[in-house]
Short mmCIF file of C-alpha atoms in Angstrom, two decimals:
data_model
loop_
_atom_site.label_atom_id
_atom_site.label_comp_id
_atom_site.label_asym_id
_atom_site.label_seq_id
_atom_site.Cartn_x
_atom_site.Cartn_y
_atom_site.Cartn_z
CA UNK P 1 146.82 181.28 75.15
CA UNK P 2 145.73 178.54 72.95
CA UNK P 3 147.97 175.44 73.04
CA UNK P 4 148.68 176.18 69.72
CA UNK P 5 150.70 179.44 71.19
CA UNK P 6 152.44 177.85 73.75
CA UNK P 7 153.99 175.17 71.17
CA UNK P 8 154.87 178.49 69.27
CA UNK P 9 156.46 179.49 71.89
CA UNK P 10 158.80 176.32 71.89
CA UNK P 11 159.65 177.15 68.53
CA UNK P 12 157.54 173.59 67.26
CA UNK P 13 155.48 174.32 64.30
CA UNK P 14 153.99 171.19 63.55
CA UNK P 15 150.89 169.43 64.98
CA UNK P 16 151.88 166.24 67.10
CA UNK P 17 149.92 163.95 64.96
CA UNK P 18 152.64 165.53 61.82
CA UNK P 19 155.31 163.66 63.74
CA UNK P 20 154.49 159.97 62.44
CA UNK P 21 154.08 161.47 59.28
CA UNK P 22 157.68 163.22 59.00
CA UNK P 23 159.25 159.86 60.22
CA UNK P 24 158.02 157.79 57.70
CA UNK P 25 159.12 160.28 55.28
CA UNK P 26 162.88 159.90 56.54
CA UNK P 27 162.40 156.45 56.33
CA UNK P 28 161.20 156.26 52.63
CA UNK P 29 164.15 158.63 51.78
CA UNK P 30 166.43 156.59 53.68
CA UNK P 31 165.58 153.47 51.95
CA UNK P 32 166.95 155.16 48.88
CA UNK P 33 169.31 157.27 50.25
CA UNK P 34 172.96 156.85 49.23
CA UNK P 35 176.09 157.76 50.99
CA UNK P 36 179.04 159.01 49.75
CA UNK P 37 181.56 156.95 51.06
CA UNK P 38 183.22 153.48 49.84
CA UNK P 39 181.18 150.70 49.43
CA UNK P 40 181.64 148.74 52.74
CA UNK P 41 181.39 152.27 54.97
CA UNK P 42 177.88 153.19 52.26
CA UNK P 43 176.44 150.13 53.80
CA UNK P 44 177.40 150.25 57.36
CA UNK P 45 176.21 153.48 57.72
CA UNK P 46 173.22 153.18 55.39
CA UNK P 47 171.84 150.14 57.70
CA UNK P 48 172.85 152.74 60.72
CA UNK P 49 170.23 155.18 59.23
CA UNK P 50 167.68 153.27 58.55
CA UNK P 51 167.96 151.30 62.44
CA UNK P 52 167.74 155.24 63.52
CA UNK P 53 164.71 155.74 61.10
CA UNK P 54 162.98 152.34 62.50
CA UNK P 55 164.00 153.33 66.15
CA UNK P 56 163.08 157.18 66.08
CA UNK P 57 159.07 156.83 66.72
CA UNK P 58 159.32 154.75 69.61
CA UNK P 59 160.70 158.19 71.74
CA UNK P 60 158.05 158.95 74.52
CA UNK P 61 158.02 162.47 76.32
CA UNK P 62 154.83 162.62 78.31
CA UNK P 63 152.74 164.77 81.46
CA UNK P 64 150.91 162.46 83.70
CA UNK P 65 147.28 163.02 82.91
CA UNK P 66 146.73 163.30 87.03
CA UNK P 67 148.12 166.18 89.34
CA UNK P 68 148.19 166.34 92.98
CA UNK P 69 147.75 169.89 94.40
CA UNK P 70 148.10 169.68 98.02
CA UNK P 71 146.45 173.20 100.34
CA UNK P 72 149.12 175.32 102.06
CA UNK P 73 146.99 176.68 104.90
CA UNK P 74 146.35 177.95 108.60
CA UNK P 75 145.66 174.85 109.95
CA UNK P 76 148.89 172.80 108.26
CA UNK P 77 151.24 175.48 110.65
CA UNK P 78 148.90 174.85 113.70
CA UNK P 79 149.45 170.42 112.85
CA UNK P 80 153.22 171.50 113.38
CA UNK P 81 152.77 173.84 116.30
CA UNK P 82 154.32 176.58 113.87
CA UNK P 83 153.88 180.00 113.96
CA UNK P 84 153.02 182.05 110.34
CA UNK P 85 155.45 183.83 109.62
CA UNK P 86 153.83 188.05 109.41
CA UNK P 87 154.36 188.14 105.53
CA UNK P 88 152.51 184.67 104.66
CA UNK P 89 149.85 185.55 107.26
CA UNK P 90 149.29 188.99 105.57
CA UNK P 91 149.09 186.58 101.65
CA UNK P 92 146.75 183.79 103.20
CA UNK P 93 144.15 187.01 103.95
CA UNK P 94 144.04 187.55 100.00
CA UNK P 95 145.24 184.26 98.25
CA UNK P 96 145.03 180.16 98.66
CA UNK P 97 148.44 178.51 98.22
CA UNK P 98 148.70 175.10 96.41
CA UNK P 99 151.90 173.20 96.13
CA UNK P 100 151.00 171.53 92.50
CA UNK P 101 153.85 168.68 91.47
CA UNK P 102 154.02 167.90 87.52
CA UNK P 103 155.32 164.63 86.87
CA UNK P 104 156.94 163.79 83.45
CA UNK P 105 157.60 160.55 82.04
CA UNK P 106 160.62 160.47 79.74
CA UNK P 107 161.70 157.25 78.09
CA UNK P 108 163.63 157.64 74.74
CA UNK P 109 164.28 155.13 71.97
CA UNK P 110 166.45 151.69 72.83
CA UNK P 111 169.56 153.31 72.40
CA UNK P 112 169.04 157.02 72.51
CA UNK P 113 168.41 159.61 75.09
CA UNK P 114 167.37 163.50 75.58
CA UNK P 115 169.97 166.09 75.64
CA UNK P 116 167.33 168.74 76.31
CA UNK P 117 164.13 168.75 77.88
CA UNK P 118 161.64 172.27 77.39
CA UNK P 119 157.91 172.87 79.03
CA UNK P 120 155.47 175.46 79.48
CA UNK P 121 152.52 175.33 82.18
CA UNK P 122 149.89 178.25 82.17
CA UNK P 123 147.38 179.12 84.63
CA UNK P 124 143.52 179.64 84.04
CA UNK P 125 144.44 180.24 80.37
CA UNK P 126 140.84 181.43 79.32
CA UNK P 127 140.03 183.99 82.31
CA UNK P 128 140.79 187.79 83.21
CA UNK P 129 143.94 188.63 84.02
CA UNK P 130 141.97 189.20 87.66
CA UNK P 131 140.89 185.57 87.76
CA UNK P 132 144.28 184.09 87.03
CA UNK P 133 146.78 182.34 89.30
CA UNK P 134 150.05 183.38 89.60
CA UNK P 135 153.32 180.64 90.35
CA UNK P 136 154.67 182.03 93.72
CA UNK P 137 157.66 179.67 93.33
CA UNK P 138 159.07 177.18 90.80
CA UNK P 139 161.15 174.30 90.75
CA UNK P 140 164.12 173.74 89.51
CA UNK P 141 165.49 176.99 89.58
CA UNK P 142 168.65 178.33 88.15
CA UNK P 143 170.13 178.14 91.56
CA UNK P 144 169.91 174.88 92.24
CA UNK P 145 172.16 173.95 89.21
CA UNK P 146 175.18 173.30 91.85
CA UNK P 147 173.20 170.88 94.02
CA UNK P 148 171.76 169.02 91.39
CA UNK P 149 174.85 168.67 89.54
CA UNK P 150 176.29 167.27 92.83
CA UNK P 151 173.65 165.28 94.54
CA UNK P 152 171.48 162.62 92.86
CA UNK P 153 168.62 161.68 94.17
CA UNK P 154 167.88 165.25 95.92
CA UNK P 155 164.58 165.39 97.63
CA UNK P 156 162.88 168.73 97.94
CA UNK P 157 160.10 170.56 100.16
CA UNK P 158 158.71 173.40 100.72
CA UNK P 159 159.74 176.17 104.23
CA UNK P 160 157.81 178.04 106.31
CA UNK P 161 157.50 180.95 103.36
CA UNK P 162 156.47 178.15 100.80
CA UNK P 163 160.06 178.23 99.04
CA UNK P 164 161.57 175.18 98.07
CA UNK P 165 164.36 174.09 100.38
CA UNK P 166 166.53 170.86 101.09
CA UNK P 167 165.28 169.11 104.30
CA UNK P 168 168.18 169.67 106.74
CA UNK P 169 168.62 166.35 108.19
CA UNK P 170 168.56 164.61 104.84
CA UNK P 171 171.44 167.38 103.71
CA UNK P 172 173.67 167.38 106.35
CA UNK P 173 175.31 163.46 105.92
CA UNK P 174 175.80 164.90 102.24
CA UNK P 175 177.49 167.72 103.19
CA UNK P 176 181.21 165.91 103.85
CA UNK P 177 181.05 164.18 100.34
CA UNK P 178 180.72 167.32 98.53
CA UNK P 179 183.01 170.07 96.82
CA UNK P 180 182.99 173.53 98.51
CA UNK P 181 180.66 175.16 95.71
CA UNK P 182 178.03 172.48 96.18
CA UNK P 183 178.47 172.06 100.03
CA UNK P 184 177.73 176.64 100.15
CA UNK P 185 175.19 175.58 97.82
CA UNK P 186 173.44 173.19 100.03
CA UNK P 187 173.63 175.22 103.26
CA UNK P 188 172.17 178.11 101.20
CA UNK P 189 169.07 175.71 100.46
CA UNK P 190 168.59 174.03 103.73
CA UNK P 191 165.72 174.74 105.31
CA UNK P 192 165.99 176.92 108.34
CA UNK P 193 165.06 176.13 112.28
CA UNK P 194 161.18 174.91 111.17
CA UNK P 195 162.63 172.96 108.64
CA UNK P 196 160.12 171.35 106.24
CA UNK P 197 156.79 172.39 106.53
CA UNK P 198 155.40 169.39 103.83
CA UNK P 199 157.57 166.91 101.94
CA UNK P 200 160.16 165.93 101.26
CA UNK P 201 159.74 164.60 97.69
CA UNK P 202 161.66 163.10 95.24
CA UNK P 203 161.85 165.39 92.02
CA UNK P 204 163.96 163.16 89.83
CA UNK P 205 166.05 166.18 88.34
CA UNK P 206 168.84 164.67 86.64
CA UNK P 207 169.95 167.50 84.23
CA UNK P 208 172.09 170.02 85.87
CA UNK P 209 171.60 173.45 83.39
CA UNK P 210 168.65 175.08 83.88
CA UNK P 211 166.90 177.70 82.38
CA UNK P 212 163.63 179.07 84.04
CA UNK P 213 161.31 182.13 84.11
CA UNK P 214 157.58 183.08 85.21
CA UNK P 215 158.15 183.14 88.81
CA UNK P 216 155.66 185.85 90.03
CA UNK P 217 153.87 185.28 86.27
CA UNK P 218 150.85 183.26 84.95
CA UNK P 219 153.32 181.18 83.15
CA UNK P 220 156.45 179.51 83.85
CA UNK P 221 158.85 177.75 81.62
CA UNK P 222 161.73 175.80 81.89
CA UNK P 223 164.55 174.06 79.76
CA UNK P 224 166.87 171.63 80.95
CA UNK P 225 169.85 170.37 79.68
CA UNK P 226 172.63 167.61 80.09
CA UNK P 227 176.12 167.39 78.32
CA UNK P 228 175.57 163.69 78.40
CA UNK P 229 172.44 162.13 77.04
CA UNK P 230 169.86 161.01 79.97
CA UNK P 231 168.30 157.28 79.23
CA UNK P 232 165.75 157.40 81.63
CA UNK P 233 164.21 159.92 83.98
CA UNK P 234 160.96 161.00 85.84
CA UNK P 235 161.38 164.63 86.71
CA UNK P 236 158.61 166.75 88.67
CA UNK P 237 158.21 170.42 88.18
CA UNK P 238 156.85 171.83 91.27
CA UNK P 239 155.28 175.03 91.88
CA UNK P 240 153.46 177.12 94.71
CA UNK P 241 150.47 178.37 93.05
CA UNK P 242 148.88 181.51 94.50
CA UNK P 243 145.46 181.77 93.76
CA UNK P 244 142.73 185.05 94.18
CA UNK P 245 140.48 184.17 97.07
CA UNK P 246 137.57 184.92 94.69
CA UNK P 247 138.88 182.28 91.69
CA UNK P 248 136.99 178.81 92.78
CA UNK P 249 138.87 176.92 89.93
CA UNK P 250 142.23 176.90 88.98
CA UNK P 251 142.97 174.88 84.74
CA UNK P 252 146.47 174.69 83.10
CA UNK P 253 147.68 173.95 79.95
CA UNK P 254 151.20 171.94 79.78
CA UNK P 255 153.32 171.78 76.52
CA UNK P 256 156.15 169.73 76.50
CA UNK P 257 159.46 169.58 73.58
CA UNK P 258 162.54 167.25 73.86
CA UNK P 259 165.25 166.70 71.48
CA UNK P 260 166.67 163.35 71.55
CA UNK P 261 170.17 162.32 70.49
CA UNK P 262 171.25 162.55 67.32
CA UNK P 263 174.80 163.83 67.03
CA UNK P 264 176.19 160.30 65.65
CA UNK P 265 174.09 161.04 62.30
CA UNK P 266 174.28 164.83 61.99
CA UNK P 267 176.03 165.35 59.04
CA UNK P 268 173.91 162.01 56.97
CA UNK P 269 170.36 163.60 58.94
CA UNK P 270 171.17 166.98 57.02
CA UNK P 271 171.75 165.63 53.58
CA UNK P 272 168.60 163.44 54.15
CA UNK P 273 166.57 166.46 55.02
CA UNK P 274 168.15 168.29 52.06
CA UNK P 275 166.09 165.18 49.85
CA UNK P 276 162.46 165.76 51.91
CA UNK P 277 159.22 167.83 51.75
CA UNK P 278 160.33 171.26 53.32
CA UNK P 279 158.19 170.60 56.58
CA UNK P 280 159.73 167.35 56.85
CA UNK P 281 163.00 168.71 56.07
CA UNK P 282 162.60 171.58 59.04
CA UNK P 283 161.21 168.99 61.49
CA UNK P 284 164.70 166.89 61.22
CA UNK P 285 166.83 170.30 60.76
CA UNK P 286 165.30 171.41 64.11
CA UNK P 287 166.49 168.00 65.57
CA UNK P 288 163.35 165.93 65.19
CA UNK P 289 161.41 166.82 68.76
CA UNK P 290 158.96 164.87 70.45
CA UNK P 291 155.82 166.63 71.80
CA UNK P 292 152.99 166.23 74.18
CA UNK P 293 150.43 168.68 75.58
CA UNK P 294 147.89 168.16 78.32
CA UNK P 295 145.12 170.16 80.13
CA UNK P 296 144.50 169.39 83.47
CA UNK P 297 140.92 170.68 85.09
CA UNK P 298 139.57 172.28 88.23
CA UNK P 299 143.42 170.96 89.77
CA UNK P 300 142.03 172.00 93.17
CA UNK P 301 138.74 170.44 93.28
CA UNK P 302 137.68 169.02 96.90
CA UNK P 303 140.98 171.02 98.74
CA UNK P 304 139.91 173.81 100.84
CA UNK P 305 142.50 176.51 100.88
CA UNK P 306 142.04 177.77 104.81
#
């Protein structure tokens, strides 16, 4: 799929470069707009609108333009004096495994936050279905909602059958200061007797409802949501790659969407649209998202997958 698709998919029907455009459209119709409401509450919340419209552009949702993919191999169980378990020795005959972390940068407007944070990753977009990766596992998942909810600055690695676990030692000190749900949670995720095979790392996940799918797929896609807005965060997607013996380069396409806060202005926001172009209009009705898309080449150049 194009990128063009995957922002379809996202339900954003603009081009990113539209964005600047639609904002200084709500600020022209601002400037003129007028509310009805006495004269002292017109102003207040006129200036209100047009601090919003001045404010809105400086949003910034963003990939980081580097990845590391990091081999899951042989040789990383014989560093730890591990044995494979049967049913990843039997996958490493036909596939190379990649742990591949995708950072985000999020930083809204002075003021503002995200309520809801959406992205889409694909895998060797332009190649036969034969040729293309497939995400083994993902991260976050819908079952982690508990432990992220509870614990704050969770860090995350990968078991002995390259799922995504809690590093035991680091859990069990947490374990007293948490509610029953979250505590079963935790003990669910914690790696077993191995423990951590690589990481742990800090994935920065700071909304607790998740929505996820493409596990076993060449596409994966996530939403995440918070009832309170989130000022500043730098999440990291993770997922186990597994890649075709035969495929000697793995691409991906990234599309990001976030809808920042605007629930003080909902009602004024909706009359202003009502006064804009119709693309405008539907850019502001849909909550005004910021975008950002990135391809990311031959991710596991140099890495030898064993």
């Amino acid at each position: 799929m194009s990128m063009d698709d995957l922002y379809a998919e996202l339900g954003v029907n603009f081009k990113p470069g539209d964005r600047n455009q639609y904002l200084q459209e709500f600020a022209d119709v601002v400037r003129d707009y007028k509310v009805h409401l006495g004269p002292q509450e017109n102003a207040v919340r006129k200036t209100q609108l047009q601090e919003l419209a001045a404010e809105l552009g400086k949003d910034v949702v963003e990939f980081s333009p580097k990845l590391t993919a990091l081999a899951l191999n042989k040789r990383l169980f014989g560093k730890l004096g591990l044995e494979i378990p049967p049913y990843i020795a039997e996958l490493l005959r036909q596939y190379n495994f990649y742990l591949v972390n995708f950072p985000i940068t999020v930083v809204p407007r002075p003021g503002g936050g995200f309520v809801q944070l959406e992205c889409i990753l694909e895998f060797n977009p332009d190649q036969p279905a034969a040729e293309r990766p497939v995400a083994y596992q993902i991260f976050p998942k819908e079952d982690w909602q508990p432990i992220l909810h509870a614990w704050q600055g969770l860090k995350v690695g990968l078991n002995e059958n390259f799922e995504f676990d809690v590093d035991p030692l680091q859990a069990a000190p947490q374990l007293k200061k948490l509610d029953l749900p979250a505590e079963a949670a935790i003990k669910l995720k914690a790696a077993g007797r191995a423990g951590l095979i690589f990481g742990p790392f800090e994935y920065d996940i700071k909304r607790p409802r998740i929505l996820s799918s493409g596990q076993g797929g060449v596409k994966v896609y996530w939403r995440m949501e918070s009832e309170s807005e989130v000022l500043y965060e730098r999440p990291h997607l993770g997922v186990v790659l597994q890649v075709p013996k035969n495929v000697t380069r793995v691409d991906v396409n990234g599309v990001l969407k976030a809808l920042p806060t605007l629930h003080l202005f909902t009602a004024d926001i909706h009359n202003v649209a009502g006064l804009m172009s119709s693309l405008a209009g539907n850019f502001f009705r849909k909550g005004a998202p910021v975008t950002h898309d990135m391809p990311w080449d031959d991710i596991t150049a140099g890495l030898d997958g064993g």
